[in-house]
Amino acid sequence: MTGPVQGKPPEGKPLAGKVAFVAGASRGIGRTVALALAEAGASVAVAARSEQEGRVPGTIHAVAQRITDAGGRALAVPCDVTAEESVEAAVAGTVKEFGGIDVLIANAGVLWLGPVESTPLKRWQLCLDVNLTGVFLVTRAVIPHLRARGGGSLVAVTTGGVGMTDRGANAYWVSKAAVERLYLGLAVDLRPDNIAVNCLAPSRVVLTEGWAASGAGREIPPEAVEPPEAMAAAAVLLARQDASGITGTVQRSESIRR
Ligand code: NAP
């Protein structure tokens, strides 16, 4: 990397000239969101841990390549959202390459829907580390860069499970509930900086690689499934916001577009 890319931003696209950092972009929803942000004109930092194909398909390099093959601008950035130094390095590398950051999609997540009594401590901690501390770390790292641009948009991917208290409790829903509290408060803190802060969850289940690997998707009827493109379109809409637009909200992919 030799400094900010000086290429001309695509014209006539809603996110032309913007830079988006997508955490958890090697597969699943994050991959589709990254592709959609690039299609909307953003330069995209494709951030996650997978640099080589493993048990679950998808790498940051393949996603970045797909974007550049389509004429967009992308940077594959290795990033473990649970590790402070890794996050700081990924954000610094993005700023060095693209000159700043305007949008964060904090999408990296792990699933654990088991009941509380049979949840190993390490599963509980993994959920909190990735889903909550990971959002905290990437958000904290990008805020100064959005402020330097005069505004921007922070989006954390959560889940409708936060509100399903009638279905009991698990580490996953608890971690996502905490993220919603974090972001709703942050929307107030960052309003003077012209930064929109919102949460976004699928309206229905998205049958991603991660969902399939978890074994949780076997009994989902077709009408309860939505394509990842619904989250991508909603993420692009939220990425376009600043504090004068939609902020301090928890959105669902299908209802926000209506
Ligand atoms: P997925 O297919 O398992 O993808 C998860 C992504 O998170 C991958 O890119 C993975 O990349 C990344 N990730 C996991 N741990 C990470 C870490 N420590 N550091 C950096 N990246 C990490 O999951 P998905 O279904 O697309 O879910 C995406 C988001 O949507 C999650 O936050 C999930 O909770 C939320 N969500 C999904 C659904 C659904 O129906 N699928 C419903 C509600 C909410 P690496 O493994 O390469 O690091």
Short mmCIF file of C-alpha atoms and ligand atoms in Angstrom, two decimals:
data_model
loop_
_atom_site.label_atom_id
_atom_site.label_comp_id
_atom_site.label_asym_id
_atom_site.label_seq_id
_atom_site.Cartn_x
_atom_site.Cartn_y
_atom_site.Cartn_z
CA MET A 1 0.00 0.00 0.00
CA THR A 2 1.45 3.35 -0.98
CA GLY A 3 -1.05 5.90 0.36
CA PRO A 4 -4.55 7.06 -0.45
CA VAL A 5 -5.90 5.80 -3.74
CA GLN A 6 -6.42 8.75 -6.06
CA GLY A 7 -8.82 7.12 -8.52
CA LYS A 8 -11.87 9.05 -9.69
CA PRO A 9 -15.01 8.04 -7.74
CA PRO A 10 -17.79 6.53 -9.84
CA GLU A 11 -20.32 9.19 -10.77
CA GLY A 12 -24.09 9.02 -10.31
CA LYS A 13 -23.96 6.37 -7.60
CA PRO A 14 -25.37 7.02 -4.13
CA LEU A 15 -22.17 6.18 -2.26
CA ALA A 16 -19.69 7.57 -4.79
CA GLY A 17 -16.59 8.87 -3.02
CA LYS A 18 -17.48 7.14 0.26
CA VAL A 19 -15.41 4.53 2.06
CA ALA A 20 -17.13 1.66 3.88
CA PHE A 21 -15.56 -0.73 6.40
CA VAL A 22 -17.50 -3.99 6.56
CA ALA A 23 -16.58 -6.21 9.52
CA GLY A 24 -17.42 -9.88 8.90
CA ALA A 25 -17.40 -9.63 5.09
CA SER A 26 -15.81 -12.95 4.12
CA ARG A 27 -19.17 -14.71 3.65
CA GLY A 28 -22.88 -14.57 4.38
CA ILE A 29 -24.71 -11.31 4.93
CA GLY A 30 -21.50 -9.30 5.23
CA ARG A 31 -20.28 -10.50 1.85
CA THR A 32 -23.54 -9.51 0.14
CA VAL A 33 -23.54 -6.14 1.94
CA ALA A 34 -19.94 -5.47 0.84
CA LEU A 35 -20.81 -6.24 -2.79
CA ALA A 36 -23.86 -3.96 -2.62
CA LEU A 37 -21.94 -1.06 -1.06
CA ALA A 38 -19.36 -1.35 -3.84
CA GLU A 39 -22.11 -1.48 -6.45
CA ALA A 40 -23.47 1.73 -4.89
CA GLY A 41 -20.10 3.38 -5.50
CA ALA A 42 -18.30 2.98 -2.16
CA SER A 43 -14.72 1.85 -1.77
CA VAL A 44 -15.00 -1.15 0.53
CA ALA A 45 -12.69 -2.57 3.19
CA VAL A 46 -13.55 -6.28 3.28
CA ALA A 47 -12.66 -7.24 6.86
CA ALA A 48 -12.70 -10.66 8.56
CA ARG A 49 -10.29 -13.39 9.63
CA SER A 50 -10.52 -15.87 6.71
CA GLU A 51 -7.70 -15.39 4.24
CA GLN A 52 -7.76 -18.97 2.97
CA GLU A 53 -10.65 -21.36 2.34
CA GLY A 54 -11.44 -23.42 5.42
CA ARG A 55 -14.28 -25.54 6.80
CA VAL A 56 -16.80 -22.81 6.00
CA PRO A 57 -16.42 -21.29 2.51
CA GLY A 58 -15.48 -17.66 1.90
CA THR A 59 -12.42 -15.43 2.19
CA ILE A 60 -11.79 -11.69 2.32
CA HIS A 61 -9.61 -11.95 -0.78
CA ALA A 62 -12.32 -13.65 -2.86
CA VAL A 63 -14.87 -10.98 -1.91
CA ALA A 64 -12.45 -8.13 -2.62
CA GLN A 65 -11.55 -9.74 -5.96
CA ARG A 66 -15.22 -10.05 -6.89
CA ILE A 67 -15.63 -6.31 -6.27
CA THR A 68 -12.58 -5.29 -8.27
CA ASP A 69 -13.52 -7.66 -11.10
CA ALA A 70 -16.83 -5.78 -11.33
CA GLY A 71 -14.99 -2.45 -11.61
CA GLY A 72 -15.28 -1.41 -7.96
CA ARG A 73 -12.65 -0.60 -5.36
CA ALA A 74 -11.95 -2.97 -2.49
CA LEU A 75 -9.27 -3.81 0.02
CA ALA A 76 -9.08 -7.17 1.80
CA VAL A 77 -8.17 -6.42 5.42
CA PRO A 78 -7.43 -9.29 7.83
CA CYS A 79 -9.25 -8.48 11.05
CA ASP A 80 -10.22 -10.31 14.22
CA VAL A 81 -12.83 -8.05 15.80
CA THR A 82 -12.10 -9.47 19.26
CA ALA A 83 -8.45 -8.31 19.19
CA GLU A 84 -7.81 -4.62 19.77
CA GLU A 85 -4.51 -4.52 17.85
CA SER A 86 -6.01 -6.38 14.89
CA VAL A 87 -8.92 -3.95 14.67
CA GLU A 88 -6.67 -0.90 14.98
CA ALA A 89 -4.38 -2.25 12.24
CA ALA A 90 -7.31 -3.03 9.92
CA VAL A 91 -8.77 0.46 10.32
CA ALA A 92 -5.37 2.11 9.89
CA GLY A 93 -4.73 0.08 6.74
CA THR A 94 -8.09 1.11 5.33
CA VAL A 95 -7.46 4.80 6.00
CA LYS A 96 -4.01 4.55 4.47
CA GLU A 97 -5.39 2.95 1.32
CA PHE A 98 -8.60 4.93 0.85
CA GLY A 99 -7.90 8.19 2.72
CA GLY A 100 -10.64 7.90 5.36
CA ILE A 101 -13.78 6.03 6.46
CA ASP A 102 -17.41 7.20 6.14
CA VAL A 103 -19.40 4.05 6.89
CA LEU A 104 -19.10 1.11 9.27
CA ILE A 105 -21.15 -2.05 8.94
CA ALA A 106 -20.43 -3.97 12.16
CA ASN A 107 -21.69 -7.32 10.96
CA ALA A 108 -19.25 -9.91 12.37
CA GLY A 109 -21.13 -12.35 14.53
CA VAL A 110 -21.34 -15.86 15.95
CA LEU A 111 -24.45 -17.85 16.79
CA TRP A 112 -25.24 -19.78 19.97
CA LEU A 113 -28.90 -20.48 20.59
CA GLY A 114 -28.50 -23.14 23.28
CA PRO A 115 -30.32 -22.77 26.59
CA VAL A 116 -28.51 -20.96 29.38
CA GLU A 117 -28.14 -24.03 31.62
CA SER A 118 -26.25 -26.01 28.97
CA THR A 119 -24.13 -23.13 27.66
CA PRO A 120 -20.40 -23.67 28.27
CA LEU A 121 -18.65 -20.60 29.63
CA LYS A 122 -16.44 -20.43 26.54
CA ARG A 123 -19.53 -20.22 24.27
CA TRP A 124 -20.99 -17.44 26.41
CA GLN A 125 -17.72 -15.57 26.27
CA LEU A 126 -17.33 -16.11 22.52
CA CYS A 127 -20.76 -14.56 21.91
CA LEU A 128 -19.93 -11.56 24.04
CA ASP A 129 -16.40 -11.24 22.63
CA VAL A 130 -17.40 -11.30 18.94
CA ASN A 131 -20.94 -9.89 18.99
CA LEU A 132 -20.53 -7.19 21.64
CA THR A 133 -16.85 -6.43 22.31
CA GLY A 134 -16.16 -6.78 18.58
CA VAL A 135 -18.76 -4.11 17.79
CA PHE A 136 -17.34 -1.90 20.53
CA LEU A 137 -13.79 -2.23 19.20
CA VAL A 138 -14.52 -1.56 15.51
CA THR A 139 -16.90 1.26 16.38
CA ARG A 140 -14.44 2.93 18.72
CA ALA A 141 -11.68 2.62 16.10
CA VAL A 142 -13.64 4.21 13.24
CA ILE A 143 -15.37 7.08 15.11
CA PRO A 144 -12.44 9.54 14.81
CA HIS A 145 -12.29 8.90 11.08
CA LEU A 146 -16.01 9.54 10.53
CA ARG A 147 -15.72 12.70 12.63
CA ALA A 148 -12.79 13.84 10.48
CA ARG A 149 -15.01 13.49 7.39
CA GLY A 150 -17.70 15.71 8.95
CA GLY A 151 -20.16 12.86 9.49
CA GLY A 152 -21.04 9.38 8.39
CA SER A 153 -22.99 6.29 9.31
CA LEU A 154 -22.50 3.46 11.83
CA VAL A 155 -24.61 0.32 11.39
CA ALA A 156 -24.54 -2.68 13.74
CA VAL A 157 -26.18 -5.92 12.60
CA THR A 158 -28.40 -7.33 15.34
CA THR A 159 -31.34 -9.75 15.41
CA GLY A 160 -35.10 -9.81 15.90
CA GLY A 161 -34.37 -12.35 18.62
CA VAL A 162 -33.60 -9.46 20.98
CA GLY A 163 -37.34 -8.85 21.36
CA MET A 164 -38.39 -12.52 21.54
CA THR A 165 -38.36 -12.85 25.32
CA ASP A 166 -41.34 -15.21 25.03
CA ARG A 167 -38.90 -17.73 23.51
CA GLY A 168 -36.50 -17.69 26.43
CA ALA A 169 -32.88 -16.63 26.69
CA ASN A 170 -29.52 -17.44 25.15
CA ALA A 171 -26.06 -15.94 24.88
CA TYR A 172 -26.61 -14.81 21.28
CA TRP A 173 -29.76 -12.75 21.94
CA VAL A 174 -28.24 -11.27 25.09
CA SER A 175 -25.12 -10.15 23.22
CA LYS A 176 -27.20 -8.53 20.48
CA ALA A 177 -29.46 -6.80 23.02
CA ALA A 178 -26.39 -5.17 24.52
CA VAL A 179 -25.30 -3.96 21.08
CA GLU A 180 -28.68 -2.30 20.58
CA ARG A 181 -28.27 -0.47 23.91
CA LEU A 182 -24.75 0.54 22.93
CA TYR A 183 -25.84 1.95 19.57
CA LEU A 184 -28.99 3.71 20.78
CA GLY A 185 -26.92 5.62 23.33
CA LEU A 186 -24.14 6.27 20.86
CA ALA A 187 -26.62 7.88 18.47
CA VAL A 188 -27.15 10.60 21.07
CA ASP A 189 -23.43 10.98 21.79
CA LEU A 190 -22.53 11.32 18.09
CA ARG A 191 -25.38 13.53 16.90
CA PRO A 192 -23.20 16.67 17.25
CA ASP A 193 -20.65 14.98 14.99
CA ASN A 194 -23.30 14.42 12.29
CA ILE A 195 -22.92 10.65 12.56
CA ALA A 196 -25.97 8.41 12.12
CA VAL A 197 -26.01 5.36 14.40
CA ASN A 198 -28.47 2.53 13.75
CA CYS A 199 -28.98 -1.19 14.21
CA LEU A 200 -30.21 -3.41 11.40
CA ALA A 201 -31.56 -6.95 11.63
CA PRO A 202 -33.03 -9.32 9.06
CA SER A 203 -36.84 -9.43 9.03
CA ARG A 204 -36.65 -13.20 8.53
CA VAL A 205 -33.93 -15.86 8.53
CA VAL A 206 -31.08 -15.54 6.03
CA LEU A 207 -29.75 -18.98 5.08
CA THR A 208 -26.06 -18.10 5.15
CA GLU A 209 -23.01 -20.33 5.32
CA GLY A 210 -22.74 -19.61 9.02
CA TRP A 211 -26.38 -20.42 9.63
CA ALA A 212 -26.01 -23.75 7.79
CA ALA A 213 -22.81 -24.63 9.65
CA SER A 214 -24.51 -23.99 12.98
CA GLY A 215 -27.19 -26.56 12.16
CA ALA A 216 -29.84 -24.09 13.26
CA GLY A 217 -31.60 -23.74 9.89
CA ARG A 218 -32.98 -27.21 9.29
CA GLU A 219 -36.58 -26.53 10.25
CA ILE A 220 -37.06 -23.07 8.72
CA PRO A 221 -40.09 -23.01 6.37
CA PRO A 222 -39.57 -21.18 3.05
CA GLU A 223 -41.86 -18.30 4.02
CA ALA A 224 -39.62 -17.56 7.02
CA VAL A 225 -36.55 -17.10 4.80
CA GLU A 226 -35.32 -13.88 3.18
CA PRO A 227 -32.50 -13.46 0.64
CA PRO A 228 -29.30 -11.72 1.82
CA GLU A 229 -29.99 -9.01 -0.75
CA ALA A 230 -32.73 -7.62 1.53
CA MET A 231 -30.12 -6.88 4.20
CA ALA A 232 -27.77 -5.49 1.53
CA ALA A 233 -30.36 -3.01 0.23
CA ALA A 234 -31.23 -1.92 3.76
CA ALA A 235 -27.55 -1.53 4.65
CA VAL A 236 -26.97 0.68 1.61
CA LEU A 237 -29.93 2.83 2.64
CA LEU A 238 -28.57 3.22 6.19
CA ALA A 239 -25.03 3.80 4.92
CA ARG A 240 -26.32 6.92 3.14
CA GLN A 241 -27.55 8.51 6.39
CA ASP A 242 -26.00 11.13 8.61
CA ALA A 243 -27.42 12.65 11.79
CA SER A 244 -29.92 14.71 9.78
CA GLY A 245 -31.51 11.49 8.53
CA ILE A 246 -32.35 8.16 10.14
CA THR A 247 -30.47 7.78 13.43
CA GLY A 248 -30.97 6.19 16.83
CA THR A 249 -33.16 3.40 15.48
CA VAL A 250 -33.35 -0.39 15.34
CA GLN A 251 -34.42 -1.34 11.82
CA ARG A 252 -35.58 -4.51 10.10
CA SER A 253 -34.40 -5.21 6.55
CA GLU A 254 -37.78 -5.52 4.88
CA SER A 255 -39.72 -2.85 6.79
CA ILE A 256 -37.12 -0.07 6.41
CA ARG A 257 -37.39 -0.31 2.65
CA ARG A 258 -41.13 0.12 2.77
P1 NAP B 1 -21.88 -16.05 8.84
O1 NAP B 1 -22.24 -16.57 7.52
O2 NAP B 1 -21.41 -17.00 9.88
O3 NAP B 1 -20.80 -14.89 8.68
C1 NAP B 1 -20.25 -14.34 9.85
C2 NAP B 1 -19.15 -13.37 9.45
O4 NAP B 1 -18.59 -12.88 10.69
C3 NAP B 1 -18.04 -14.02 8.66
O5 NAP B 1 -17.60 -13.14 7.65
C4 NAP B 1 -16.95 -14.23 9.69
O6 NAP B 1 -15.68 -14.14 9.09
C5 NAP B 1 -17.18 -13.04 10.60
N1 NAP B 1 -16.59 -13.22 11.93
C6 NAP B 1 -16.89 -14.14 12.88
N2 NAP B 1 -16.05 -14.01 13.92
C7 NAP B 1 -15.20 -12.98 13.61
C8 NAP B 1 -14.11 -12.38 14.27
N3 NAP B 1 -13.69 -12.78 15.48
N4 NAP B 1 -13.49 -11.36 13.66
C9 NAP B 1 -13.88 -10.92 12.44
N5 NAP B 1 -14.90 -11.45 11.77
C10 NAP B 1 -15.55 -12.49 12.35
O7 NAP B 1 -23.12 -15.29 9.53
P2 NAP B 1 -24.36 -14.48 8.90
O8 NAP B 1 -25.55 -15.33 9.01
O9 NAP B 1 -23.98 -13.88 7.60
O10 NAP B 1 -24.52 -13.36 10.00
C11 NAP B 1 -24.00 -12.04 9.82
C12 NAP B 1 -24.55 -11.18 10.93
O11 NAP B 1 -25.98 -11.16 10.85
C13 NAP B 1 -24.21 -11.67 12.33
O12 NAP B 1 -23.93 -10.58 13.19
C14 NAP B 1 -25.48 -12.38 12.76
O13 NAP B 1 -25.62 -12.42 14.16
C15 NAP B 1 -26.53 -11.50 12.10
N6 NAP B 1 -27.82 -12.16 11.90
C16 NAP B 1 -27.95 -13.19 11.01
C17 NAP B 1 -29.19 -13.78 10.82
C18 NAP B 1 -29.42 -14.87 9.82
O14 NAP B 1 -30.58 -15.25 9.64
N7 NAP B 1 -28.38 -15.38 9.14
C19 NAP B 1 -30.29 -13.35 11.57
C20 NAP B 1 -30.12 -12.32 12.48
C21 NAP B 1 -28.89 -11.72 12.62
P3 NAP B 1 -14.36 -15.00 9.47
O15 NAP B 1 -14.81 -16.33 9.98
O16 NAP B 1 -13.65 -15.03 8.16
O17 NAP B 1 -13.65 -14.16 10.50
#
